[in-house]
Structures are given as structure tokens and as C-alpha cells.
GROMACS .gro file of N, CA and C in nm:
model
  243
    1UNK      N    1   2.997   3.142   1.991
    1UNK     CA    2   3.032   3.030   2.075
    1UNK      C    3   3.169   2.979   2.029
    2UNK      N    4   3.234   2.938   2.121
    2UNK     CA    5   3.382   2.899   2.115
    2UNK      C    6   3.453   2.747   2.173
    3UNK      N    7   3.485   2.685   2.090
    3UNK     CA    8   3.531   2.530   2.172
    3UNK      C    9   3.654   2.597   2.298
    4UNK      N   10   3.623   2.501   2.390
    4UNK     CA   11   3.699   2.565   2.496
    4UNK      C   12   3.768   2.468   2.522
    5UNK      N   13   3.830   2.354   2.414
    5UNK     CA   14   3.895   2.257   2.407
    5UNK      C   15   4.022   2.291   2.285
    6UNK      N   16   3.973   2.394   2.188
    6UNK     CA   17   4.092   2.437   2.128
    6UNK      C   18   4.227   2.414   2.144
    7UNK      N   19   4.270   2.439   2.013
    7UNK     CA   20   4.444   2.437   2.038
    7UNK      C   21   4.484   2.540   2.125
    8UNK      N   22   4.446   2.661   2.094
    8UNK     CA   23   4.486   2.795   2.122
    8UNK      C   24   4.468   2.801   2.250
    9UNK      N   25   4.399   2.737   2.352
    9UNK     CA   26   4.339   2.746   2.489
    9UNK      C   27   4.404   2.686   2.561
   10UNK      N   28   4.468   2.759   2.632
   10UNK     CA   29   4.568   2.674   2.739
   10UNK      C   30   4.494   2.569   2.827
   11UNK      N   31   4.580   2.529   2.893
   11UNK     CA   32   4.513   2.457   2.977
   11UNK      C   33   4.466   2.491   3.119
   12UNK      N   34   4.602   2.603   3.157
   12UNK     CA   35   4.499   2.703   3.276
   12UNK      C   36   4.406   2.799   3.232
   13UNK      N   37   4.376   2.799   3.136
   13UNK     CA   38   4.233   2.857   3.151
   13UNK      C   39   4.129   2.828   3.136
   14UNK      N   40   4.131   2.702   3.097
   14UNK     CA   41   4.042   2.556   3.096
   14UNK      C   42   4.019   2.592   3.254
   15UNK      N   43   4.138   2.542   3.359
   15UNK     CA   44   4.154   2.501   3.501
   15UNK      C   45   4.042   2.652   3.588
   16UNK      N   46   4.092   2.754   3.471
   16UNK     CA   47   3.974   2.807   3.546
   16UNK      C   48   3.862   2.854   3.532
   17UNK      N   49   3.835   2.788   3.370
   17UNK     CA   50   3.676   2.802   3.403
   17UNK      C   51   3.585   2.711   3.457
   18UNK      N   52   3.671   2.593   3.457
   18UNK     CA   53   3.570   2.481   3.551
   18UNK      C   54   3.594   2.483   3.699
   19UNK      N   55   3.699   2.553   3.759
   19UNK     CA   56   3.684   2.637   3.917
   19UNK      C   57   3.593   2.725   3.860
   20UNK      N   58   3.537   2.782   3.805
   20UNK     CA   59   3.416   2.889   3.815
   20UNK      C   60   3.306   2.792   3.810
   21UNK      N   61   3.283   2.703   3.745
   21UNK     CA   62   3.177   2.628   3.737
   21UNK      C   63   3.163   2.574   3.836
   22UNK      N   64   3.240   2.522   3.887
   22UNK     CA   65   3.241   2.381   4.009
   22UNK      C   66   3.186   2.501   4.166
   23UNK      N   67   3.240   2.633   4.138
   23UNK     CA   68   3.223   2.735   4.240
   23UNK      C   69   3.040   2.778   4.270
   24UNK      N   70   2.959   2.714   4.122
   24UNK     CA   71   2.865   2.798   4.064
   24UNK      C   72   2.774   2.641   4.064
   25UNK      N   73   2.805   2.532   4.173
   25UNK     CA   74   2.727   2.436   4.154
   25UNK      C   75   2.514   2.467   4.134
   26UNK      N   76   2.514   2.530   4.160
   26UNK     CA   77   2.377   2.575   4.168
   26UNK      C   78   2.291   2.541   3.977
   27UNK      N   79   2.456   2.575   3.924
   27UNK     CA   80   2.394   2.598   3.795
   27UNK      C   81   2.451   2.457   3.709
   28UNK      N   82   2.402   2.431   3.610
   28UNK     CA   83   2.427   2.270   3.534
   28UNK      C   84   2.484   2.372   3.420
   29UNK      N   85   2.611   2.340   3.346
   29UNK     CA   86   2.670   2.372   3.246
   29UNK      C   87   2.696   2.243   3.149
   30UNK      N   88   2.687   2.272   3.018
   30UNK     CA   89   2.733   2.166   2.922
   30UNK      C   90   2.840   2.254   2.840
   31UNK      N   91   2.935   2.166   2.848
   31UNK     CA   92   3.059   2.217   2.766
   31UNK      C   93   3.068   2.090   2.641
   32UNK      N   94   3.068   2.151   2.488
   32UNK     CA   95   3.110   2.087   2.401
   32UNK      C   96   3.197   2.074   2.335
   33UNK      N   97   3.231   2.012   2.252
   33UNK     CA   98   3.411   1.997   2.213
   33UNK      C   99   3.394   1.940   2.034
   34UNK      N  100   3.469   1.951   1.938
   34UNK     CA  101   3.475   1.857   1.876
   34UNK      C  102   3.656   1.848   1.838
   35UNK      N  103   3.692   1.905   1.989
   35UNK     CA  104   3.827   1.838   2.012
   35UNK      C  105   3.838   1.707   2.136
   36UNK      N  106   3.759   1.596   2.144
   36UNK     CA  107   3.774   1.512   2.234
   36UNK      C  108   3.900   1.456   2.274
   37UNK      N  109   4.001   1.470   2.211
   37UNK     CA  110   4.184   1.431   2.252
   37UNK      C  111   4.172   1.522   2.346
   38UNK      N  112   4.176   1.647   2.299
   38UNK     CA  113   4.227   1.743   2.410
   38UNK      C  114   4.115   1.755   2.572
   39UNK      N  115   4.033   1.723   2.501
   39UNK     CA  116   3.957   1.716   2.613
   39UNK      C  117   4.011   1.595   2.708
   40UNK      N  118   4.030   1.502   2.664
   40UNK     CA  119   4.066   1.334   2.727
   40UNK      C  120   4.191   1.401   2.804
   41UNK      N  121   4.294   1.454   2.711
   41UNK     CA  122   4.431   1.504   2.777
   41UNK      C  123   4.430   1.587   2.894
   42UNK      N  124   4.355   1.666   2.873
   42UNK     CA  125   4.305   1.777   3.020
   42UNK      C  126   4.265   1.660   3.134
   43UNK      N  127   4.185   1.597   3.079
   43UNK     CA  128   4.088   1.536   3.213
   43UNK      C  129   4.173   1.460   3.287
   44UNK      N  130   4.282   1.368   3.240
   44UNK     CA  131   4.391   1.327   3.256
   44UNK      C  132   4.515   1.381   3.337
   45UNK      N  133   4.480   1.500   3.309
   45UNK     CA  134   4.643   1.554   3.409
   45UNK      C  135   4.596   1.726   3.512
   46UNK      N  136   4.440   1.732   3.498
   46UNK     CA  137   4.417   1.851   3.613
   46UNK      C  138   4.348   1.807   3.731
   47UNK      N  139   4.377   1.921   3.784
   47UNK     CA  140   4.340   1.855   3.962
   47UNK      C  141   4.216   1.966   3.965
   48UNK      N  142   4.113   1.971   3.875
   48UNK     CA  143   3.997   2.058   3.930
   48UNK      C  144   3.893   1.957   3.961
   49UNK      N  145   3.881   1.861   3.861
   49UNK     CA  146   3.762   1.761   3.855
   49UNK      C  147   3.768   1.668   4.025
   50UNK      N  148   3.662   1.624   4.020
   50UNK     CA  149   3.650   1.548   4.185
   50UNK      C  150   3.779   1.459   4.152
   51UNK      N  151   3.714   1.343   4.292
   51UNK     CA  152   3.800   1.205   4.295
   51UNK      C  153   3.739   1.134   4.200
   52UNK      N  154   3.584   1.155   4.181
   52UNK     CA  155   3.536   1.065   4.084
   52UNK      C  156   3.575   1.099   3.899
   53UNK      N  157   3.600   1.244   3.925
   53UNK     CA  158   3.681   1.216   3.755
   53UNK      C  159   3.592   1.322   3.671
   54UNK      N  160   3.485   1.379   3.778
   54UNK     CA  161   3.388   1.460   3.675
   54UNK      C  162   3.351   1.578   3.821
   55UNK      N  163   3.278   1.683   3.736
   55UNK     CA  164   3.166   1.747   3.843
   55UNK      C  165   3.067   1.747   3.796
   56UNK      N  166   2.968   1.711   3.903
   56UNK     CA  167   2.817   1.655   3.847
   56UNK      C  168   2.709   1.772   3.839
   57UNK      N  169   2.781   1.867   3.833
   57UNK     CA  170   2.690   2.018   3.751
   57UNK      C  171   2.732   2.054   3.607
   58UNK      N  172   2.893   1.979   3.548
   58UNK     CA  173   2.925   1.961   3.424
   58UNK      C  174   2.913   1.891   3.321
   59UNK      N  175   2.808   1.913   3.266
   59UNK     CA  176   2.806   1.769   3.140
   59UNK      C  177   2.908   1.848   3.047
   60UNK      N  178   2.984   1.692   2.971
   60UNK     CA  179   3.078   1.673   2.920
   60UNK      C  180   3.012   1.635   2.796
   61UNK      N  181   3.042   1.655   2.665
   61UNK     CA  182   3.003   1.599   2.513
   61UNK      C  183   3.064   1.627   2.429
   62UNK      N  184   3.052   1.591   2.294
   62UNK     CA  185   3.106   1.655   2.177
   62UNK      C  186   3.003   1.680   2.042
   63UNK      N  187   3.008   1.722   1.957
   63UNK     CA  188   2.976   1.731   1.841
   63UNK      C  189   3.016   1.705   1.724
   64UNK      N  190   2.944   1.667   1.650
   64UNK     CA  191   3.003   1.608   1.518
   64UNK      C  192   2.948   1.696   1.386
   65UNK      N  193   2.950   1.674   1.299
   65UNK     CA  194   2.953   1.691   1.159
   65UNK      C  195   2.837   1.607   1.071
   66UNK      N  196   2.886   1.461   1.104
   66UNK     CA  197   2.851   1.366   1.003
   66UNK      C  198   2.848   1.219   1.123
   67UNK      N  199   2.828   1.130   0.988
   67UNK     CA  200   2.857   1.017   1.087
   67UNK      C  201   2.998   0.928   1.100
   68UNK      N  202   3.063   1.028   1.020
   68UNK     CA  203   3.209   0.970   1.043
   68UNK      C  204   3.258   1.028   1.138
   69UNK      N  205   3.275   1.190   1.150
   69UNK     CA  206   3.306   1.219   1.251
   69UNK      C  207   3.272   1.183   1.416
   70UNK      N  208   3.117   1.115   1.438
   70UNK     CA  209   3.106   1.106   1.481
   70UNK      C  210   3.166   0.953   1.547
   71UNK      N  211   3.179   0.896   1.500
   71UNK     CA  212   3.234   0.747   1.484
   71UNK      C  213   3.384   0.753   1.572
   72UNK      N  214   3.448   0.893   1.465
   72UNK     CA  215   3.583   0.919   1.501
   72UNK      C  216   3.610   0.953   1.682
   73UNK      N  217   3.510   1.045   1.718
   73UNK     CA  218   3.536   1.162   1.864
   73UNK      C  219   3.454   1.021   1.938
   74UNK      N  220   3.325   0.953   1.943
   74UNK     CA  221   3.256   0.927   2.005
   74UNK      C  222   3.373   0.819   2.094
   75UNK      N  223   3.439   0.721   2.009
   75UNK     CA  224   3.569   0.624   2.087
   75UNK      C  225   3.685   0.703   2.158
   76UNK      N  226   3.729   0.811   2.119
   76UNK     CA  227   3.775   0.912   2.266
   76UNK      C  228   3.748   0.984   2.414
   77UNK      N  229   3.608   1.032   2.316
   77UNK     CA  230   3.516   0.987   2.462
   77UNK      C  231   3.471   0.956   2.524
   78UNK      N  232   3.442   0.872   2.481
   78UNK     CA  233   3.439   0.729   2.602
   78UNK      C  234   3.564   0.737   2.661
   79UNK      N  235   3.644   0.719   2.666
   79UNK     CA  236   3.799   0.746   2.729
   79UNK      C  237   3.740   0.804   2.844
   80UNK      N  238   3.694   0.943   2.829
   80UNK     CA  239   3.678   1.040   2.936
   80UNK      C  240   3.639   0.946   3.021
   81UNK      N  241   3.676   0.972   3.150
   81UNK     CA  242   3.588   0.934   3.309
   81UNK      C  243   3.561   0.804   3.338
   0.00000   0.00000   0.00000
């Protein structure tokens, strides 16, 4: 398994795996991160997500470590959406 929020991961290919998802509403996907910046930054400047800011076959989350980390990502994401 692979964060698909990485440095290394552009951002069009982010753009198209959630056009595959959003294509594939039938199915509920959860994508996790314990890069929530980059995640916030994407959500912020692509045009795949609705008007409302999400697609509601995508849950969005992150993962932590500990409870610091978690402390740290959980106030970024909230950001999201």
C-alpha cells in the first residue's frame, strides 16, 4: 500500500485516480494520507471534486502514529472541505 498523497506523486495523477473513482461511483473508496498538507493543497486547486468540495463515494482520512501525530494532521484536516 502506497500514500497517494506523497511527495513523489504528482498531482495529475492524483487528478486521475479520483476521475477513476468518481467514474466507478458504484464503489465507496477510502483514501488515506499521513500527508494531510498535501492533501489540503490538492483539494484546493483541482477541478475533479464536485461543487460541494468532495465525492460522496470517497472517504477522505489520515493516519497517525501516536497521539502527537495525530494532534498534528487531525487540525489540517479539518481544513479539507
Amino acid at each position: 500500500m502506497g500514500d497517494l498523497f506523497h511527495e513523489d506523486v504528482p498531482f495529475t495523477y492524483i487528478d486521475t485516480v479520483f476521475k477513476v473513482m468518481s467514474g466507478a461511483n458504484w464503489h465507496t473508496f477510502q483514501v488515506l494520507t499521513k500527508r494531510p498538507e498535501r492533501m489540503l493543497k490538492w483539494t484546493r486547486q483541482t477541478l475533479v471534486l464536485n461543487e460541494h468540495g468532495y465525492l460522496p463515494n470517497v472517504w477522505l482520512g489520515i493516519t497517525t502514529e501516536d497521539q502527537h501525530t495525530y494532534n498534528e494532521r487531525i487540525e489540517i484536516f479539518h481544513k479539507i472541505g
